[in-house]
Amino acid sequence: MSNNRIGLFGFGVVGESLYRVLQQTPSLQSEIVKVAIRHPEKKRKAPTQLFTTRADELLHDESIQTIVELIDDAEAAFEIVSTALRNGKSVVSANKKMIARHLPELLRIQKESGGSLLYEAAACASIPVIRNLEEYYDNDLLQGIQGIVNGSTNYILSKVSCEQISFEEALTDAQIAGFAESDPSLDLNGTDAANKLCILLAHAYGILAAPEQLSYTGIQALHEQDAVFAREKGWAIKLVAAAKKVTDGKVAAYVLPQFVTDRHLLHTVRDEYNGVVIESGLAEQQFFYGKGAGGIATASAVLSDLSALRYDYRYAYKKLNSHERAVLSMDVFLRVYVSFDGLFQVPHELFERIEEWSSNDKRCSVVGIIHGSRLAQSDWWKQPGTSLILYPEPVVPPELLRKEPVERELVFV
Amino acid sequence: MSNNRIGLFGFGVVGESLYRVLQQTPSLQSEIVKVAIRHPEKKRKAPTQLFTTRADELLHDESIQTIVELIDDAEAAFEIVSTALRNGKSVVSANKKMIARHLPELLRIQKESGGSLLYEAAACASIPVIRNLEEYYDNDLLQGIQGIVNGSTNYILSKVSCEQISFEEALTDAQIAGFAESDPSLDLNGTDAANKLCILLAHAYGILAAPEQLSYTGIQALHEQDAVFAREKGWAIKLVAAAKKVTDGKVAAYVLPQFVTDRHLLHTVRDEYNGVVIESGLAEQQFFYGKGAGGIATASAVLSDLSALRYDYRYAYKKLNSHERAVLSMDVFLRVYVSFDGLFQVPHELFERIEEWSSNDKRCSVVGIIHGSRLAQSDWWKQPGTSLILYPEPVVPPELLRKEPVERELVFV
């Protein structure tokens, strides 16, 4: 097999890590021969002749078989990736936002051009979750997946939980440690996790959804009182991205904060790590765990994709092409904790049942069962001063609701 | 794609589970059309015309494309699998003993016949560890793997640790719960784990080794005092199968009991579950966790192999074919705890250094550093009345040994 000549877009932390690692792994027989960058004036630890500011030098060089795209800008990335595929090149990308937004077009372009696009690094960095969902859970028995897919928020939540510091202090810590961006809003508000969930949905269930079709939020609205509530129960708060088979081929998908007990596999996922629990009707729970952020961890996933390309691997998107496609739907009852600045804010009419409520001078909270459509169809739970957290084992079987009477009025009279 | 017609050997717990599950997963388009059994007089929950006692009815039926081998007898299994491959069929097997013993021949037969043999179920049942090692860790940076790969012994060790019962009581518990065979010796003495480690070594490092080439033991010799020692330190004892890159392309491999702290990922693996930690130079620690025993979990892995066969998947054995093959060697310093019935048994001249020793009326024990060759080249540590347990983080860098003086004489004078 001859050497694979690679054109690289972007020379940030991940790009530079990849460059170094490829020099140390001759067995991959892959070489970065050109790097497209935006700022030629920056000092870089690689020979000057490697760099260019002209994308065409990579995209139209026929001796380059593979393009690796590692830039921030999602729209520019889409241009690069789609042009490269059309020009007959294989492509590896780590750009979750670009893939989540453009997957349907990327599928079409792959089909037309015959090129292969791999993006294992785009969800859970080093954890091979995409390829496992695609290759290994290819049956009708995938009950659900739940994962911690954003390292920054998990780092913050771990600090708040273990060191009992405030959310603000924890964010500053995360920024100092390099686990949160200087503008951390896409991490904090759940958008990054929602992008990744969109990618996982395609490979787990053959569902093509844009992030805004999912019910999602982040940890930006969590209140110190919520952390106190969790600590008193001996629970941790995690930002969980989940997809769950409900009935009749429907799959509920969301990104929400969730309380987890110390018996939950996701409880072991600390700091900047990621973890995904896959529930299969046959194998019960399986768990994948690894580094979810950082240049080297991401480069490691890119490397595996490069290795797979040498053997002509491509995603088959089996579930997209299967006879029974799943449909996105929040047709599920969830047990939630919601806390509010004031009691008057509680929309108790939206709940099927309210099981507990409490208030003190700072904050009031309720625990109750709510139908997923109440989250999907309106934004009351994302208003300032409101935080919603799923209870442990949040999905409530509908039978259970029918059996017991609704006690809402009793509580609130 | 037309239906895959399957011939099944064996209709025990796994075979019957597979039969049921295939009926529930039409998307796999796979059907068991004939089952070869040994005891036709047994009552079975499937139509009588499905069964035969004549292997040839499956092996020579050209309409059967795939053979699934799920019998106990390793030598008979090898006959079945090799004949099926030679007859141009694809084969799925779960027989770890057969694969560990016959892998070199099976590789040759696959090459000659062009057939594909898959055996994900043979190591860690439901955890897709073989395919991940084969496909995903295809680089020079795999530092090591360590796993709990035997469900029976882990169940027993969990019971001893959590419920503070004796090893004997725990074994009886495991047998009642169906997690230990009526003859549990192959599990207890580490042979089953060693078989699985041989399979993992082939896919992780391209090393073809027979179990007896590995340094291994089980939990059969552990003493109640060892469990007390672990509890006092807040540690658990696990039976760990490990392979570790040492220097110059050498890989040390062993199956030994090990103390693990509650910060170790393997500490979370309880009862009959299995877990594998993969250490990569890039991704640091990754962790795979899932059910390692039981009919359904094993059937789930068989199912995934069947699904992979539909897409003509075969193991590429990339590392076997790579330019730099690793070599098995116990050239590694290990920190171990060894306990003995009597002080006179302690072979202190074999240790590089003894760091602690203690004795009471029941038992004496030492903690020290020993070179792996002292385990590989003799059996003193497997004698009756002796138990050896690795310390947490057992591998000691040679630099550390050189820096500090050997204090053995001081302690024993």
Short mmCIF file of N, CA and C in Angstrom, two decimals, chain B residues 119-177:
data_model
loop_
_atom_site.label_atom_id
_atom_site.label_comp_id
_atom_site.label_asym_id
_atom_site.label_seq_id
_atom_site.Cartn_x
_atom_site.Cartn_y
_atom_site.Cartn_z
N TYR B 119 -15.51 -14.22 15.97
CA TYR B 119 -15.67 -14.82 17.30
C TYR B 119 -15.70 -13.76 18.40
N GLU B 120 -16.47 -12.70 18.16
CA GLU B 120 -16.55 -11.63 19.16
C GLU B 120 -17.02 -12.17 20.51
N ALA B 121 -17.89 -13.18 20.50
CA ALA B 121 -18.43 -13.72 21.75
C ALA B 121 -17.39 -14.46 22.57
N ALA B 122 -16.24 -14.77 21.97
CA ALA B 122 -15.25 -15.59 22.67
C ALA B 122 -14.44 -14.82 23.72
N ALA B 123 -14.49 -13.49 23.68
CA ALA B 123 -13.82 -12.72 24.72
C ALA B 123 -14.75 -11.63 25.21
N CYS B 124 -15.08 -11.66 26.50
CA CYS B 124 -15.94 -10.63 27.10
C CYS B 124 -17.35 -10.62 26.52
N ALA B 125 -17.82 -11.75 26.04
CA ALA B 125 -19.19 -11.90 25.55
C ALA B 125 -19.68 -10.65 24.84
N SER B 126 -20.56 -9.88 25.49
CA SER B 126 -21.26 -8.81 24.79
C SER B 126 -20.40 -7.59 24.47
N ILE B 127 -19.22 -7.47 25.06
CA ILE B 127 -18.40 -6.27 24.82
C ILE B 127 -17.64 -6.41 23.50
N PRO B 128 -17.78 -5.43 22.61
CA PRO B 128 -17.16 -5.57 21.28
C PRO B 128 -15.67 -5.30 21.29
N VAL B 129 -14.94 -6.00 22.15
CA VAL B 129 -13.54 -5.63 22.35
C VAL B 129 -12.64 -6.13 21.23
N ILE B 130 -12.93 -7.30 20.67
CA ILE B 130 -12.06 -7.83 19.61
C ILE B 130 -12.10 -6.91 18.39
N ARG B 131 -13.33 -6.59 17.99
CA ARG B 131 -13.44 -5.77 16.79
C ARG B 131 -12.86 -4.37 17.00
N ASN B 132 -12.99 -3.85 18.23
CA ASN B 132 -12.40 -2.54 18.49
C ASN B 132 -10.88 -2.59 18.49
N LEU B 133 -10.31 -3.62 19.09
CA LEU B 133 -8.85 -3.73 19.06
C LEU B 133 -8.37 -3.86 17.62
N GLU B 134 -9.10 -4.63 16.84
CA GLU B 134 -8.73 -4.88 15.46
C GLU B 134 -8.86 -3.62 14.61
N GLU B 135 -9.97 -2.90 14.81
CA GLU B 135 -10.31 -1.82 13.89
C GLU B 135 -9.87 -0.45 14.37
N TYR B 136 -9.88 -0.29 15.67
CA TYR B 136 -9.81 1.08 16.15
C TYR B 136 -8.45 1.43 16.74
N TYR B 137 -7.77 0.43 17.32
CA TYR B 137 -6.49 0.72 17.93
C TYR B 137 -5.37 0.24 17.01
N ASP B 138 -5.55 0.60 15.76
CA ASP B 138 -4.62 0.17 14.75
C ASP B 138 -3.51 1.20 14.63
N ASN B 139 -2.70 1.30 15.66
CA ASN B 139 -1.56 2.21 15.56
C ASN B 139 -0.47 1.76 16.52
N ASP B 140 0.60 2.47 16.52
CA ASP B 140 1.75 2.03 17.32
C ASP B 140 1.62 2.43 18.77
N LEU B 141 0.49 2.95 19.15
CA LEU B 141 0.43 3.65 20.42
C LEU B 141 -0.38 2.92 21.48
N LEU B 142 -0.68 1.66 21.25
CA LEU B 142 -1.44 0.89 22.23
C LEU B 142 -0.49 0.48 23.36
N GLN B 143 -0.60 1.16 24.49
CA GLN B 143 0.33 0.92 25.60
C GLN B 143 0.01 -0.36 26.35
N GLY B 144 -1.28 -0.66 26.46
CA GLY B 144 -1.62 -1.86 27.20
C GLY B 144 -3.12 -2.06 27.30
N ILE B 145 -3.52 -3.27 27.67
CA ILE B 145 -4.92 -3.54 27.97
C ILE B 145 -4.96 -4.28 29.30
N GLN B 146 -5.98 -4.00 30.08
CA GLN B 146 -6.18 -4.79 31.29
C GLN B 146 -7.67 -5.00 31.45
N GLY B 147 -8.04 -6.24 31.74
CA GLY B 147 -9.46 -6.51 31.75
C GLY B 147 -9.87 -7.54 32.78
N ILE B 148 -11.13 -7.42 33.15
CA ILE B 148 -11.79 -8.50 33.90
C ILE B 148 -12.58 -9.26 32.86
N VAL B 149 -12.12 -10.48 32.55
CA VAL B 149 -12.67 -11.19 31.39
C VAL B 149 -13.37 -12.49 31.79
N ASN B 150 -13.44 -12.76 33.09
CA ASN B 150 -14.14 -13.97 33.52
C ASN B 150 -15.23 -13.60 34.53
N GLY B 151 -16.48 -13.82 34.12
CA GLY B 151 -17.61 -13.42 34.95
C GLY B 151 -17.74 -14.21 36.25
N SER B 152 -17.46 -15.52 36.21
CA SER B 152 -17.65 -16.35 37.40
C SER B 152 -16.75 -15.89 38.54
N THR B 153 -15.45 -15.75 38.25
CA THR B 153 -14.53 -15.36 39.32
C THR B 153 -14.84 -13.95 39.80
N ASN B 154 -15.26 -13.07 38.88
CA ASN B 154 -15.58 -11.71 39.33
C ASN B 154 -16.80 -11.70 40.24
N TYR B 155 -17.75 -12.56 39.92
CA TYR B 155 -18.94 -12.69 40.78
C TYR B 155 -18.51 -13.12 42.18
N ILE B 156 -17.64 -14.12 42.24
CA ILE B 156 -17.19 -14.63 43.54
C ILE B 156 -16.41 -13.56 44.30
N LEU B 157 -15.49 -12.90 43.62
CA LEU B 157 -14.68 -11.87 44.28
C LEU B 157 -15.56 -10.71 44.76
N SER B 158 -16.58 -10.36 43.98
CA SER B 158 -17.49 -9.29 44.39
C SER B 158 -18.24 -9.66 45.66
N LYS B 159 -18.71 -10.89 45.71
CA LYS B 159 -19.45 -11.37 46.89
C LYS B 159 -18.54 -11.35 48.12
N VAL B 160 -17.32 -11.86 47.95
CA VAL B 160 -16.38 -11.90 49.09
C VAL B 160 -16.11 -10.49 49.58
N SER B 161 -15.97 -9.57 48.62
CA SER B 161 -15.62 -8.20 48.99
C SER B 161 -16.80 -7.44 49.59
N CYS B 162 -17.99 -7.55 48.98
CA CYS B 162 -19.12 -6.74 49.44
C CYS B 162 -19.86 -7.37 50.60
N GLU B 163 -19.99 -8.69 50.57
CA GLU B 163 -20.81 -9.31 51.61
C GLU B 163 -19.96 -9.98 52.69
N GLN B 164 -18.65 -9.85 52.54
CA GLN B 164 -17.71 -10.39 53.52
C GLN B 164 -17.98 -11.85 53.85
N ILE B 165 -18.28 -12.64 52.83
CA ILE B 165 -18.44 -14.07 53.05
C ILE B 165 -17.17 -14.79 52.59
N SER B 166 -17.08 -16.09 52.87
CA SER B 166 -15.87 -16.83 52.51
C SER B 166 -15.88 -17.16 51.01
N PHE B 167 -14.70 -17.50 50.48
CA PHE B 167 -14.61 -17.88 49.07
C PHE B 167 -15.50 -19.07 48.75
N GLU B 168 -15.56 -20.03 49.69
CA GLU B 168 -16.38 -21.21 49.45
C GLU B 168 -17.86 -20.88 49.35
N GLU B 169 -18.34 -20.08 50.30
CA GLU B 169 -19.75 -19.67 50.26
C GLU B 169 -20.04 -18.92 48.97
N ALA B 170 -19.11 -18.04 48.57
CA ALA B 170 -19.32 -17.24 47.36
C ALA B 170 -19.40 -18.12 46.12
N LEU B 171 -18.57 -19.17 46.07
CA LEU B 171 -18.63 -20.09 44.94
C LEU B 171 -20.00 -20.78 44.87
N THR B 172 -20.48 -21.22 46.03
CA THR B 172 -21.80 -21.85 46.06
C THR B 172 -22.87 -20.87 45.57
N ASP B 173 -22.80 -19.63 46.05
CA ASP B 173 -23.71 -18.57 45.58
C ASP B 173 -23.69 -18.45 44.06
N ALA B 174 -22.46 -18.42 43.51
CA ALA B 174 -22.29 -18.24 42.07
C ALA B 174 -22.90 -19.40 41.31
N GLN B 175 -22.74 -20.61 41.86
CA GLN B 175 -23.31 -21.78 41.18
C GLN B 175 -24.83 -21.73 41.21
N ILE B 176 -25.39 -21.32 42.35
CA ILE B 176 -26.84 -21.21 42.45
C ILE B 176 -27.37 -20.15 41.48
N ALA B 177 -26.65 -19.02 41.39
CA ALA B 177 -27.09 -17.93 40.51
C ALA B 177 -26.84 -18.24 39.03
#
